[in-house]
Amino acid sequence: MDISTFLVQCLNAVQYGLLLFLVASGLTLIFGIMGVINLAHGSFYMIGAYLAFSIAPFFGDNFILMLLAGV
C-alpha cells in the first residue's frame, strides 16, 4: 500500500468519525434537553442521502454545484 492510499483511508476514517460524532451529539442533545429519546435523526439523514444520490448524476463532477445543492 502506498502513501497516497493510506492518506485517503485516513481522511475517510476522519470523515466517518465526524459523521458519527454529529449523529451522537444530536441524539445526546435532544435526550438531555427533552428527556425523550427521539430517533427522527435517522430519517433526516436517509432523506438527505437519497436526495444526494438522486441529483448527483445531474451535476456530474462539478464539486461546487454539488456542495451548493447539499446546503
PDB file of C-alpha atoms in Angstrom:
ATOM      1  CA  MET A   1       0.000   0.000   0.000  1.00  0.00           C
ATOM      2  CA  ASP A   2       1.442   3.344  -0.985  1.00  0.00           C
ATOM      3  CA  ILE A   3       1.280   6.573   0.993  1.00  0.00           C
ATOM      4  CA  SER A   4      -1.500   8.187  -1.064  1.00  0.00           C
ATOM      5  CA  THR A   5      -3.861   5.272  -0.452  1.00  0.00           C
ATOM      6  CA  PHE A   6      -3.027   5.385   3.242  1.00  0.00           C
ATOM      7  CA  LEU A   7      -3.752   9.121   3.445  1.00  0.00           C
ATOM      8  CA  VAL A   8      -7.053   8.726   1.613  1.00  0.00           C
ATOM      9  CA  GLN A   9      -8.091   5.984   4.022  1.00  0.00           C
ATOM     10  CA  CYS A  10      -7.108   8.155   6.995  1.00  0.00           C
ATOM     11  CA  LEU A  11      -9.234  11.015   5.669  1.00  0.00           C
ATOM     12  CA  ASN A  12     -12.142   8.627   5.097  1.00  0.00           C
ATOM     13  CA  ALA A  13     -11.832   7.448   8.700  1.00  0.00           C
ATOM     14  CA  VAL A  14     -11.838  11.027   9.996  1.00  0.00           C
ATOM     15  CA  GLN A  15     -14.873  11.866   7.859  1.00  0.00           C
ATOM     16  CA  TYR A  16     -16.806   8.843   9.103  1.00  0.00           C
ATOM     17  CA  GLY A  17     -15.819   9.583  12.698  1.00  0.00           C
ATOM     18  CA  LEU A  18     -17.075  13.154  12.397  1.00  0.00           C
ATOM     19  CA  LEU A  19     -20.347  11.928  10.919  1.00  0.00           C
ATOM     20  CA  LEU A  20     -20.835   9.575  13.865  1.00  0.00           C
ATOM     21  CA  PHE A  21     -19.975  12.431  16.228  1.00  0.00           C
ATOM     22  CA  LEU A  22     -22.654  14.650  14.673  1.00  0.00           C
ATOM     23  CA  VAL A  23     -25.297  11.950  14.968  1.00  0.00           C
ATOM     24  CA  ALA A  24     -24.336  11.082  18.537  1.00  0.00           C
ATOM     25  CA  SER A  25     -24.144  14.697  19.693  1.00  0.00           C
ATOM     26  CA  GLY A  26     -27.551  15.447  18.163  1.00  0.00           C
ATOM     27  CA  LEU A  27     -29.132  12.486  19.909  1.00  0.00           C
ATOM     28  CA  THR A  28     -27.430  13.375  23.197  1.00  0.00           C
ATOM     29  CA  LEU A  29     -28.513  16.998  22.993  1.00  0.00           C
ATOM     30  CA  ILE A  30     -32.142  16.113  22.302  1.00  0.00           C
ATOM     31  CA  PHE A  31     -32.190  13.485  25.057  1.00  0.00           C
ATOM     32  CA  GLY A  32     -30.510  15.848  27.529  1.00  0.00           C
ATOM     33  CA  ILE A  33     -32.901  18.719  26.909  1.00  0.00           C
ATOM     34  CA  MET A  34     -36.196  16.896  26.379  1.00  0.00           C
ATOM     35  CA  GLY A  35     -35.564  13.722  28.328  1.00  0.00           C
ATOM     36  CA  VAL A  36     -37.108  11.706  25.481  1.00  0.00           C
ATOM     37  CA  ILE A  37     -35.259   9.514  23.015  1.00  0.00           C
ATOM     38  CA  ASN A  38     -36.050  10.920  19.564  1.00  0.00           C
ATOM     39  CA  LEU A  39     -34.886   8.792  16.643  1.00  0.00           C
ATOM     40  CA  ALA A  40     -36.038  11.152  13.873  1.00  0.00           C
ATOM     41  CA  HIS A  41     -32.406  11.974  13.045  1.00  0.00           C
ATOM     42  CA  GLY A  42     -32.104   8.764  11.069  1.00  0.00           C
ATOM     43  CA  SER A  43     -34.964   9.654   8.768  1.00  0.00           C
ATOM     44  CA  PHE A  44     -33.470  13.067   8.025  1.00  0.00           C
ATOM     45  CA  TYR A  45     -30.083  11.533   7.222  1.00  0.00           C
ATOM     46  CA  MET A  46     -31.782   8.984   4.965  1.00  0.00           C
ATOM     47  CA  ILE A  47     -33.718  11.686   3.109  1.00  0.00           C
ATOM     48  CA  GLY A  48     -30.526  13.682   2.605  1.00  0.00           C
ATOM     49  CA  ALA A  49     -28.611  10.660   1.347  1.00  0.00           C
ATOM     50  CA  TYR A  50     -31.406   9.686  -1.030  1.00  0.00           C
ATOM     51  CA  LEU A  51     -31.664  13.213  -2.435  1.00  0.00           C
ATOM     52  CA  ALA A  52     -27.900  13.428  -2.895  1.00  0.00           C
ATOM     53  CA  PHE A  53     -27.902  10.068  -4.673  1.00  0.00           C
ATOM     54  CA  SER A  54     -30.808  11.161  -6.875  1.00  0.00           C
ATOM     55  CA  ILE A  55     -29.409  14.511  -8.014  1.00  0.00           C
ATOM     56  CA  ALA A  56     -25.737  13.530  -8.301  1.00  0.00           C
ATOM     57  CA  PRO A  57     -25.946  12.458 -11.985  1.00  0.00           C
ATOM     58  CA  PHE A  58     -27.301  15.874 -12.983  1.00  0.00           C
ATOM     59  CA  PHE A  59     -24.269  17.757 -11.662  1.00  0.00           C
ATOM     60  CA  GLY A  60     -21.538  15.476 -12.982  1.00  0.00           C
ATOM     61  CA  ASP A  61     -18.123  16.113 -11.474  1.00  0.00           C
ATOM     62  CA  ASN A  62     -18.695  19.749 -10.526  1.00  0.00           C
ATOM     63  CA  PHE A  63     -17.902  19.815  -6.810  1.00  0.00           C
ATOM     64  CA  ILE A  64     -19.027  23.408  -6.246  1.00  0.00           C
ATOM     65  CA  LEU A  65     -22.520  22.760  -7.634  1.00  0.00           C
ATOM     66  CA  MET A  66     -22.872  19.604  -5.558  1.00  0.00           C
ATOM     67  CA  LEU A  67     -21.761  21.491  -2.461  1.00  0.00           C
ATOM     68  CA  LEU A  68     -24.334  24.216  -3.096  1.00  0.00           C
ATOM     69  CA  ALA A  69     -27.049  21.620  -3.734  1.00  0.00           C
ATOM     70  CA  GLY A  70     -26.232  19.953  -0.432  1.00  0.00           C
ATOM     71  CA  VAL A  71     -26.687  23.149   1.505  1.00  0.00           C
TER      72      VAL A  71
END
